[in-house]
mmCIF file of C-alpha atoms and ligand atoms in Angstrom:
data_model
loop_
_atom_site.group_PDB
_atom_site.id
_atom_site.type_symbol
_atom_site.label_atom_id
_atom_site.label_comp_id
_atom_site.label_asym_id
_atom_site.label_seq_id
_atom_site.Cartn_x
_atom_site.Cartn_y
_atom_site.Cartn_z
ATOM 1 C CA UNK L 25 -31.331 79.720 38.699
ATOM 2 C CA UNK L 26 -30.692 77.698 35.691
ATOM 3 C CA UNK L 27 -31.855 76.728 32.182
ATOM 4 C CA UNK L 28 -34.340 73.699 32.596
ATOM 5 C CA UNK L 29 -35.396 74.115 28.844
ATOM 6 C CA UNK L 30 -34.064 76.219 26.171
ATOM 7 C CA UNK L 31 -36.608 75.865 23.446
ATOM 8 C CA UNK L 32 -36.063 77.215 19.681
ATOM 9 C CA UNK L 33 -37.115 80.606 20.847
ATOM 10 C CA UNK L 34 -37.055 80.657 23.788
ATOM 11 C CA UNK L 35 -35.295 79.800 27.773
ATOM 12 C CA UNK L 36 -37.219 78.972 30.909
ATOM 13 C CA UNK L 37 -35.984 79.957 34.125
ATOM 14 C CA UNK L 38 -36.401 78.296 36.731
ATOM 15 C CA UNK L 39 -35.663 77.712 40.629
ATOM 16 C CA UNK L 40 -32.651 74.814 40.923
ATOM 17 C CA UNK L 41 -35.104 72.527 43.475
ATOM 18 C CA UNK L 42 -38.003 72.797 40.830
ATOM 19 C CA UNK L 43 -35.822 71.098 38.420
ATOM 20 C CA UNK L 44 -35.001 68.626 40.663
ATOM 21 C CA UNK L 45 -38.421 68.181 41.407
ATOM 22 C CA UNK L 46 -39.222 67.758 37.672
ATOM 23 C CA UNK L 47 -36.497 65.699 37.064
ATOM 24 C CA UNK L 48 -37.532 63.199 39.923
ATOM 25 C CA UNK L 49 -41.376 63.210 39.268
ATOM 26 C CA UNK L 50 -40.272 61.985 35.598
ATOM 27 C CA UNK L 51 -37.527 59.750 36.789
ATOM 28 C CA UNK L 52 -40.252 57.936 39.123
ATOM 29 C CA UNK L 53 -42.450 57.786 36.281
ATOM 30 C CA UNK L 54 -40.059 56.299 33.837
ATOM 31 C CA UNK L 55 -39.386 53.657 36.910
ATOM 32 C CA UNK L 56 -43.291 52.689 37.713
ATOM 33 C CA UNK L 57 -43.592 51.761 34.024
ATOM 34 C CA UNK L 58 -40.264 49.670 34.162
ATOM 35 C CA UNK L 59 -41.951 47.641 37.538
ATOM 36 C CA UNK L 60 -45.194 47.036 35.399
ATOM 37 C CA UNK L 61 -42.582 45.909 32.273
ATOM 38 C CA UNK L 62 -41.247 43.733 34.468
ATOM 39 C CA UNK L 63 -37.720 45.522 33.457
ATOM 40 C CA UNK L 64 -36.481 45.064 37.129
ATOM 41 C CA UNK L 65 -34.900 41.819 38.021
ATOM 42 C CA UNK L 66 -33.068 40.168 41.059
ATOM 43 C CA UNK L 67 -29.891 39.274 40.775
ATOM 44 C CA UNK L 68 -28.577 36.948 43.483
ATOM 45 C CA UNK L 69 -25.024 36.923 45.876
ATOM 46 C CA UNK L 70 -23.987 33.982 47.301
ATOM 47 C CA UNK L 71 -22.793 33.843 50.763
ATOM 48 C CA UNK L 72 -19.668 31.203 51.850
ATOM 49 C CA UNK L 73 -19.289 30.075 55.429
ATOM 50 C CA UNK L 74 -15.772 31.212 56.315
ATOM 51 C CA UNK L 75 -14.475 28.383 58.290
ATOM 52 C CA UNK L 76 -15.663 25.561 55.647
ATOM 53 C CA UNK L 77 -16.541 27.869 52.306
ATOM 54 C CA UNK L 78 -19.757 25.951 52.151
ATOM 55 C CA UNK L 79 -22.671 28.186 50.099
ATOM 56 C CA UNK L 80 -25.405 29.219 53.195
ATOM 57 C CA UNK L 81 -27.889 31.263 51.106
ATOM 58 C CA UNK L 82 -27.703 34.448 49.051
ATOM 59 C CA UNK L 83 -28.550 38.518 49.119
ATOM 60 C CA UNK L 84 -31.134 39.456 46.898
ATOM 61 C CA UNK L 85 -30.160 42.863 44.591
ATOM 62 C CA UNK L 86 -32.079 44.643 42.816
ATOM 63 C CA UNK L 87 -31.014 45.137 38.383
ATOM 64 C CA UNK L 88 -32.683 47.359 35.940
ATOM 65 C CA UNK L 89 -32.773 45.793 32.214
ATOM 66 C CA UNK L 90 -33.206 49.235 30.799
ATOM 67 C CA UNK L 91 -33.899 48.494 27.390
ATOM 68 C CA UNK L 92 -31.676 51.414 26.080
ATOM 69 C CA UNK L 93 -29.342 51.886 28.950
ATOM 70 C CA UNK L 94 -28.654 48.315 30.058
ATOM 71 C CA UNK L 95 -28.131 46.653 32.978
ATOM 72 C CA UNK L 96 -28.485 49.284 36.088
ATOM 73 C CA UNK L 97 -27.245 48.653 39.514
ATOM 74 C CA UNK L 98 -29.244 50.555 42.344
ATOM 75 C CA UNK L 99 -26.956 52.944 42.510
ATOM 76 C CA UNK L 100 -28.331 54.717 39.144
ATOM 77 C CA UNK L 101 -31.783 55.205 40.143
ATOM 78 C CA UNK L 102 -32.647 54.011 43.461
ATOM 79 C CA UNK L 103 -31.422 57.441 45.399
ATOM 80 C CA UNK L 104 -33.832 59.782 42.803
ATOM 81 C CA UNK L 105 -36.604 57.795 44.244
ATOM 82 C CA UNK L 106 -35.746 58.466 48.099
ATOM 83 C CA UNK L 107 -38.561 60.108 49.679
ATOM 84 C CA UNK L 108 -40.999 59.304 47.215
ATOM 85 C CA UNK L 109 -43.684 56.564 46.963
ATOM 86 C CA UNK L 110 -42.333 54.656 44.804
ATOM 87 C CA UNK L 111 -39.644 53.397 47.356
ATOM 88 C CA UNK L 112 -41.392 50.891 48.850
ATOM 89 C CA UNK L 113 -43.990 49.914 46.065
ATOM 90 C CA UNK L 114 -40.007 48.122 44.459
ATOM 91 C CA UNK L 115 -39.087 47.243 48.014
ATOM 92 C CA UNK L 116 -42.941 45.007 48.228
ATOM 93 C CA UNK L 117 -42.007 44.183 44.641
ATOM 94 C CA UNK L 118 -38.704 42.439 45.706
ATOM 95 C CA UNK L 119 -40.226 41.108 49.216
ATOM 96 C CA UNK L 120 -42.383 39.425 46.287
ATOM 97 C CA UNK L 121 -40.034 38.163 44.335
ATOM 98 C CA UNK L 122 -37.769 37.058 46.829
ATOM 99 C CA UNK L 123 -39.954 35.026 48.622
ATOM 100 C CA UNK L 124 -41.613 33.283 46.137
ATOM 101 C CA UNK L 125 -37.827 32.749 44.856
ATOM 102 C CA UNK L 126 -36.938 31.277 48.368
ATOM 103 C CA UNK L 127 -40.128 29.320 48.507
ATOM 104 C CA UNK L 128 -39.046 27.489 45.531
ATOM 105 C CA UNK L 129 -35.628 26.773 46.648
ATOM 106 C CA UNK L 130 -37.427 25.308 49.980
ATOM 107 C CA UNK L 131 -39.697 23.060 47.754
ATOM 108 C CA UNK L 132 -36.591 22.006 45.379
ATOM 109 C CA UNK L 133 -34.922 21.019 48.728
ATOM 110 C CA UNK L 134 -31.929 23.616 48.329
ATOM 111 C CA UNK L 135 -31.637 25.256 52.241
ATOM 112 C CA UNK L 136 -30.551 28.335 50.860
ATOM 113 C CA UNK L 137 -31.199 31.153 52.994
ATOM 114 C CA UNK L 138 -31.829 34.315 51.720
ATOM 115 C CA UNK L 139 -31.257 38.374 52.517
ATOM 116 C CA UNK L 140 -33.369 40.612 51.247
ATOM 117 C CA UNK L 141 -32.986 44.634 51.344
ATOM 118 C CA UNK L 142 -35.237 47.358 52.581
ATOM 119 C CA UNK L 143 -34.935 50.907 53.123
ATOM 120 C CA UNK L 144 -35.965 52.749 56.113
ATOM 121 C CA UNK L 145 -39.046 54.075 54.873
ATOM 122 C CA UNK L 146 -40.160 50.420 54.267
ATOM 123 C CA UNK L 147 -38.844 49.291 57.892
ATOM 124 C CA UNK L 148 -40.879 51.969 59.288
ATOM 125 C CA UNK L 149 -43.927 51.256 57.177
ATOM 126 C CA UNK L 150 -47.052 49.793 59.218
ATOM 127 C CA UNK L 151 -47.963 47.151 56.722
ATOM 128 C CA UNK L 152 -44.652 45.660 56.699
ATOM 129 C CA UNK L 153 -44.623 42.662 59.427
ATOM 130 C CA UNK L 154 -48.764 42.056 58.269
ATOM 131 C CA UNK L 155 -47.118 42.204 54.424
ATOM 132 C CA UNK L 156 -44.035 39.904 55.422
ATOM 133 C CA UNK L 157 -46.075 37.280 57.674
ATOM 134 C CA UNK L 158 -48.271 36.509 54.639
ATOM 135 C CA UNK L 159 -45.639 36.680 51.698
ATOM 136 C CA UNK L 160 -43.742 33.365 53.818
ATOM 137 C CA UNK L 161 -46.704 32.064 54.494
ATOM 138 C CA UNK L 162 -47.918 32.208 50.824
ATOM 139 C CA UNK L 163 -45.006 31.241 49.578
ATOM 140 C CA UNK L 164 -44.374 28.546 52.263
ATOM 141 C CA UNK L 165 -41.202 29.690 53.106
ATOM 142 C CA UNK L 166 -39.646 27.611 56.229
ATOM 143 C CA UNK L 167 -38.473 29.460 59.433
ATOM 144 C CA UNK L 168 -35.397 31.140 59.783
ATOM 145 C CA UNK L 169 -34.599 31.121 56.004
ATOM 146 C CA UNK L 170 -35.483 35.146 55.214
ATOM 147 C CA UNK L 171 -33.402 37.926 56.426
ATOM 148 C CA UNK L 172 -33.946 41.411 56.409
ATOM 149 C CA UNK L 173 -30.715 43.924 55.826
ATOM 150 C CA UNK L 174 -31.373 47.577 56.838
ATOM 151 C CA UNK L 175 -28.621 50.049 56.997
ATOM 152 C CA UNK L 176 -27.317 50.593 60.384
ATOM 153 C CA UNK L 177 -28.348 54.471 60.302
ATOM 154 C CA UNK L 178 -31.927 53.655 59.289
ATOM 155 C CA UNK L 179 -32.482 51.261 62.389
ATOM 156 C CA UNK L 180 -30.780 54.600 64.471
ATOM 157 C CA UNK L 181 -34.095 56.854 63.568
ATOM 158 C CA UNK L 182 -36.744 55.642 65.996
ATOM 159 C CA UNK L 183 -35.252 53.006 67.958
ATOM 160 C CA UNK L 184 -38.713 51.600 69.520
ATOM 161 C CA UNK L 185 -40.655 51.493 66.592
ATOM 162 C CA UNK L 186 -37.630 49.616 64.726
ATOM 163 C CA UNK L 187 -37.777 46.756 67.745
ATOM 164 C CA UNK L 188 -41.399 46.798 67.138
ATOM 165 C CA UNK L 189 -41.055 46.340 63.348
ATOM 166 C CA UNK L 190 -38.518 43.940 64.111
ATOM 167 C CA UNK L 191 -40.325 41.723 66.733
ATOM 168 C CA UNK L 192 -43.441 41.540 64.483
ATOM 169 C CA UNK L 193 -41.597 39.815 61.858
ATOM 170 C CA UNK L 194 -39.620 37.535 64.140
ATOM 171 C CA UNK L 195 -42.948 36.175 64.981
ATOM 172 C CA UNK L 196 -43.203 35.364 61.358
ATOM 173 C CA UNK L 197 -39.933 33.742 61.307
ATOM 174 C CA UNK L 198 -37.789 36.192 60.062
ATOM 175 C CA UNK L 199 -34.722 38.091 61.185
ATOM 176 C CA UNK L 200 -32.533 40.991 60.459
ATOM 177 C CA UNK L 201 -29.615 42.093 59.990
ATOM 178 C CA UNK L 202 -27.574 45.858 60.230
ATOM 179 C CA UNK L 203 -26.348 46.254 56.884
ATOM 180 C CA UNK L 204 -22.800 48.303 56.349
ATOM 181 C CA UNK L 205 -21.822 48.159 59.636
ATOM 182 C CA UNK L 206 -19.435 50.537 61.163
ATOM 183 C CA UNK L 207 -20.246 53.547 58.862
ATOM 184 C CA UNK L 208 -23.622 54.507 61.042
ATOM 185 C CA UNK L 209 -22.829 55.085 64.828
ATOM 186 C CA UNK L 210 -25.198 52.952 66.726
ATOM 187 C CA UNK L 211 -24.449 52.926 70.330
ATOM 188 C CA UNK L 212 -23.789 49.446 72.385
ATOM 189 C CA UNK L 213 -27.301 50.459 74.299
ATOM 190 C CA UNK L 214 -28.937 50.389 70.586
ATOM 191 C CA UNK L 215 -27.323 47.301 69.245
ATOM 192 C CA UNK L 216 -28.345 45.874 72.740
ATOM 193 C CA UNK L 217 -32.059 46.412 72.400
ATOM 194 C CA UNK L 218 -32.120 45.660 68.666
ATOM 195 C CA UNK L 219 -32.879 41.852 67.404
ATOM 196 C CA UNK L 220 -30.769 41.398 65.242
ATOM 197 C CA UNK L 221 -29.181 37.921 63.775
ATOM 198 C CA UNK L 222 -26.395 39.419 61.950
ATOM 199 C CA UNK L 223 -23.911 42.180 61.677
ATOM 200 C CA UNK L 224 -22.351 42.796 57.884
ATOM 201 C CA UNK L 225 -19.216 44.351 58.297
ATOM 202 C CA UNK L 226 -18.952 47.508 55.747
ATOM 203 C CA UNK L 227 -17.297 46.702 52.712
ATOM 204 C CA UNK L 228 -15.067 49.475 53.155
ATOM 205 C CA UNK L 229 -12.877 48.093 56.369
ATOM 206 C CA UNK L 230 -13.044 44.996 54.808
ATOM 207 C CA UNK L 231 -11.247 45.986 50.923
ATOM 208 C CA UNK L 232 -8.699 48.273 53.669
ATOM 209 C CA UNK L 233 -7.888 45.442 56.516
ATOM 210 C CA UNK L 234 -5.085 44.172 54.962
ATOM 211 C CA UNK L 235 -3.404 47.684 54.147
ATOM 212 C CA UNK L 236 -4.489 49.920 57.065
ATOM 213 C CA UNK L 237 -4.034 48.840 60.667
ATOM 214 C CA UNK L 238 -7.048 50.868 61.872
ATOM 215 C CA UNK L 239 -9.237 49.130 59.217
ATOM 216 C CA UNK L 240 -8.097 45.969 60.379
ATOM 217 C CA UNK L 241 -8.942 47.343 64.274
ATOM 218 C CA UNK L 242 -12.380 48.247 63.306
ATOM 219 C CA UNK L 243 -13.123 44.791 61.988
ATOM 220 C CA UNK L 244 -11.864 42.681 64.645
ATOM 221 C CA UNK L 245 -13.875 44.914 66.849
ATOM 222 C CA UNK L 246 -16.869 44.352 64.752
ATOM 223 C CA UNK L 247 -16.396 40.378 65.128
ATOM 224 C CA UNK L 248 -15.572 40.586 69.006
ATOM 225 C CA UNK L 249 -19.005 42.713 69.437
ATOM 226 C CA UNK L 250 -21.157 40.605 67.715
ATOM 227 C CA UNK L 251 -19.659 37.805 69.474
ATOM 228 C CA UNK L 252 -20.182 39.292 72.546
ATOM 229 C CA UNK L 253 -23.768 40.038 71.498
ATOM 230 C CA UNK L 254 -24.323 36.214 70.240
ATOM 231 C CA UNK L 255 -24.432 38.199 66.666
ATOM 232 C CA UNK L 256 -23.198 36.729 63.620
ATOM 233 C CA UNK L 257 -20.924 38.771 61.166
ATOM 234 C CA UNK L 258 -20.840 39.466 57.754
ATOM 235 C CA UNK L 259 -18.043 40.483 55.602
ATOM 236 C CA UNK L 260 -19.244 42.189 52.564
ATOM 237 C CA UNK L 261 -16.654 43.368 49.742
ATOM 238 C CA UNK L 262 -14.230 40.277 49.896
ATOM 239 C CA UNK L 263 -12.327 40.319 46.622
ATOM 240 C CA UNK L 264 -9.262 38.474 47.577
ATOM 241 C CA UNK L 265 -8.298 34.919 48.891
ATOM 242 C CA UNK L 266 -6.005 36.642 51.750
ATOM 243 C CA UNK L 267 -8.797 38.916 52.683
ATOM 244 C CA UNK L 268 -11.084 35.395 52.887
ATOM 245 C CA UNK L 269 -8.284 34.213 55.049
ATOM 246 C CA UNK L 270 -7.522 36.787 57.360
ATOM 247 C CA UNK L 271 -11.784 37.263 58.079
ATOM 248 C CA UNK L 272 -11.676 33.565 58.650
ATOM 249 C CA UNK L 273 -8.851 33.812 61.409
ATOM 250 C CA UNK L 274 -10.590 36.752 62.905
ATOM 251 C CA UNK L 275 -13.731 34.487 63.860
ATOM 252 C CA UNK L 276 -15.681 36.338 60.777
ATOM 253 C CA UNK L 277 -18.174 33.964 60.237
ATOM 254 C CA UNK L 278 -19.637 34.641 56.870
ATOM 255 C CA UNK L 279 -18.151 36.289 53.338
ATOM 256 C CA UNK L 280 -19.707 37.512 50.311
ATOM 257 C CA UNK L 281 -17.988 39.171 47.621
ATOM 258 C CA UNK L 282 -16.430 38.935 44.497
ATOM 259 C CA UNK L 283 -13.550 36.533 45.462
ATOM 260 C CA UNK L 284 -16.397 34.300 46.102
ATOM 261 C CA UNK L 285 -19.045 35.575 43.288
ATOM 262 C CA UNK L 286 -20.715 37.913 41.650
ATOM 263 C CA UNK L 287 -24.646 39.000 41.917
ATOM 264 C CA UNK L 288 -26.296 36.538 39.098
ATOM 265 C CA UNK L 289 -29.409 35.702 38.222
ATOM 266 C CA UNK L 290 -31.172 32.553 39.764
ATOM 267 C CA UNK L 291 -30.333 30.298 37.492
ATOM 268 C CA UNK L 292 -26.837 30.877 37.215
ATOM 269 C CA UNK L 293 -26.754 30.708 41.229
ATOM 270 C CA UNK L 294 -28.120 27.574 40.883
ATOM 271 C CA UNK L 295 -25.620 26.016 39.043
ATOM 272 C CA UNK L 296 -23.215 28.033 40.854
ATOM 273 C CA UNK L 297 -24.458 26.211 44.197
ATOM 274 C CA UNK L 298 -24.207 22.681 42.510
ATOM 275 C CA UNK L 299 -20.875 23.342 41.007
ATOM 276 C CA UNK L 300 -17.538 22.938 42.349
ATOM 277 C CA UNK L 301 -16.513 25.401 45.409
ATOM 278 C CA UNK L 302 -12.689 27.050 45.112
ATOM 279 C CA UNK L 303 -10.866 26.619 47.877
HETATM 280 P P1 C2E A 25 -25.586 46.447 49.940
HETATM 281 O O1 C2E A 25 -26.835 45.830 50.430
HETATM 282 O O2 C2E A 25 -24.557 46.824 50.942
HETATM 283 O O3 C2E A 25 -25.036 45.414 48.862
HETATM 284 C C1 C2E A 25 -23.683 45.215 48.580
HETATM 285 C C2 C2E A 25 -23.271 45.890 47.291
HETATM 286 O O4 C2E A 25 -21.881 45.631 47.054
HETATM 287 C C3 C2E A 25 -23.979 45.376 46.044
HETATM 288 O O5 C2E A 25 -24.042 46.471 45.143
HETATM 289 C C4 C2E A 25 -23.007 44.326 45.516
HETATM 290 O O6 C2E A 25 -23.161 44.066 44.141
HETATM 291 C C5 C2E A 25 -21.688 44.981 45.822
HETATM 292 N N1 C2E A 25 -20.595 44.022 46.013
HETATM 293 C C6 C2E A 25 -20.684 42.749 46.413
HETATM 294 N N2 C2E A 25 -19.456 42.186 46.520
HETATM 295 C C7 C2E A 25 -18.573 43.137 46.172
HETATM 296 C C8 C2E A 25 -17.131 43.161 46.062
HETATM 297 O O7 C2E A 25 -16.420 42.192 46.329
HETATM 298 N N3 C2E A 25 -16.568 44.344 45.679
HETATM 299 C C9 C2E A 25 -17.319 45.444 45.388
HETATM 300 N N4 C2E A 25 -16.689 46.552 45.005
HETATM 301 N N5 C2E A 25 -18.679 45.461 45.471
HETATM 302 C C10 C2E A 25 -19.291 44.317 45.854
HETATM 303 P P2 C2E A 25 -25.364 46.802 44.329
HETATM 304 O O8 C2E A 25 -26.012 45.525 43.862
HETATM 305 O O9 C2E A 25 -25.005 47.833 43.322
HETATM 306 O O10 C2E A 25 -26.324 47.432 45.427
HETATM 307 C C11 C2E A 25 -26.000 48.634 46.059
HETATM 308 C C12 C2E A 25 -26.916 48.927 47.226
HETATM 309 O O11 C2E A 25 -28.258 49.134 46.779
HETATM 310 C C13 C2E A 25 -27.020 47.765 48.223
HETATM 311 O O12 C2E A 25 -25.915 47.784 49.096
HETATM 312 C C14 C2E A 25 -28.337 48.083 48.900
HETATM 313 O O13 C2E A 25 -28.167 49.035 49.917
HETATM 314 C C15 C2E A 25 -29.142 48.716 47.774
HETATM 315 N N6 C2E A 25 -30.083 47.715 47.237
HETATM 316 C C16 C2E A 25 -29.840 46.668 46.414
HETATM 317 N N7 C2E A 25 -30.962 45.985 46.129
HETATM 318 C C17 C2E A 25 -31.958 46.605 46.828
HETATM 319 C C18 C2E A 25 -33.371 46.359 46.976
HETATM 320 O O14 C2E A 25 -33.942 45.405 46.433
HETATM 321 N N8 C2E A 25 -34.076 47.217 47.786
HETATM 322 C C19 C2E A 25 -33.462 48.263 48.414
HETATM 323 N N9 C2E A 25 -34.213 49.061 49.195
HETATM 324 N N10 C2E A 25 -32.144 48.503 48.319
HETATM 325 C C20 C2E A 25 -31.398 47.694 47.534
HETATM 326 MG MG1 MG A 26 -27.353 44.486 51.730
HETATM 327 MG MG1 MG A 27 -23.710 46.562 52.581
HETATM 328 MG MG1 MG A 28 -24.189 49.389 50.662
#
């Protein structure tokens, strides 16, 4: 038990999970007015081939201009809302946004591809390939430009209803990918059967490849699988040249990270993409 409210004259007791559940019916509350504010923005990563550091596309993710608070990463209020509805009501709102971002950049003649995330609940979710199909077809988004990232443990929970979810949308053009990679534990029968286009490499092996040998094992592992799977990796979490390097020698065939840039708005992105590139 603990003190939830101690008023002038008085404390209320109550049970630890009914606080939790108070504080995370009020949390969601405070976070469907912010969608209908139009407080939540995307902010945009780009992602570098590794071989010629040429811009491919970018990953959608997900900011909170909290007027009193500031700018929020996911971090600070996406977990509360695990579990409730609310998690996929943002998760259509940024299928939204991001495809009628991506249309754009089609129309504008920028091929920009561009990876958007959802959480399990949303991969599971029966409207999602009907939702998808339209959004790119609304938006006129070409083939092969949208990617889906799920985490590696949510495509573990029902494997034939994720190849399901994930066929239905490859009918509409789009494509997946297993997002921090190496921290789940699919099996090689798993990553078999899945259709997936790309592999990102947890950010974790990738900041400790250059210090810790078994770091460095994991991710050449990574790279060798998803070549042997006709998968294309991901390295997420590169923040220095030599880590840019050593992915590239590897036969890593994509970075994004702070060496390279950090999440901006669209705008910014776009002048980002039409500036110079370090080398
Ligand atoms: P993620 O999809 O694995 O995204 C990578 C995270 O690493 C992002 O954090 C990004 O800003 C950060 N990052 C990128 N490069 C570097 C780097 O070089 N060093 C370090 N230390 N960090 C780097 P962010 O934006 O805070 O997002 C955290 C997580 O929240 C994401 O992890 C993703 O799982 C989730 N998320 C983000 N946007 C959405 C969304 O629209 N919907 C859903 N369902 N989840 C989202
Ligand atoms: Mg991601
Ligand atoms: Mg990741
Ligand atoms: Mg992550």
């Amino acid at each position: 038990l603990r003190a939830k409210r101690q008023g002038k004259n008085h404390a209320c007791f109550v049970a630890e999970h009914e606080v939790d559940l108070f504080g995370r019916e009020q949390q969601a509350q405070r976070m469907r007015q912010a969608l209908h504010a139009g407080e939540l923005a995307l902010y945009y990563q780009p992602k570098i081939d590794a071989r010629t550091r040429c811009p491919v596309g970018a990953e959608a993710l997900l900011r909170w201009q909290h007027p009193e608070r500031g700018l929020l990463t996911p971090g600070d209020f996406l977990p509360q809302l695990q579990g409730t509805a609310l998690e996929c009501e943002i998760d259509w709102h940024v299928l939204e946004q991001g495809t009628a971002q991506l249309g754009r950049w089609a129309r504008e003649g920028r091929e920009l591809g561009l990876s958007i995330n959802l959480s399990a609940a949303t991969l599971l979710h029966p409207q999602l390939a009907a939702r998808v199909t339209q959004l790119v077809r609304q938006h006129q988004v070409p083939p092969g430009r949208l990617e889906l990232e799920v985490l590696e443990t949510a495509a573990l929970s029902d494997l034939a209803a994720v190849v399901a979810a994930m066929e239905a949308c490859a009918h509409a053009g789009v494509c997946f990918a297993l997002d921090d990679f190496g921290t789940g534990y699919s099996s090689l029968h798993y990553l078999r059967q899945l259709p997936v286009k790309s592999l990102k490499i947890d950010q974790g092996f990738v900041r400790r490849m250059l210090t810790d040998e078994g770091d460095m094992h994991i991710v050449r592992a990574v790279v060798g699988l998803a070549g042997a799977f006709g998968v294309r990796t991901v390295a997420e979490g590169v923040e220095t040249r030599p880590h840019a390097q050593a992915l590239a020698e590897i036969g890593c065939d994509l970075l994004q990270g702070y060496w390279i840039a950090r999440p901006m708005p669209a705008a910014a992105l776009e002048r980002w993409m039409s500036g110079p590139v370090e080398a």
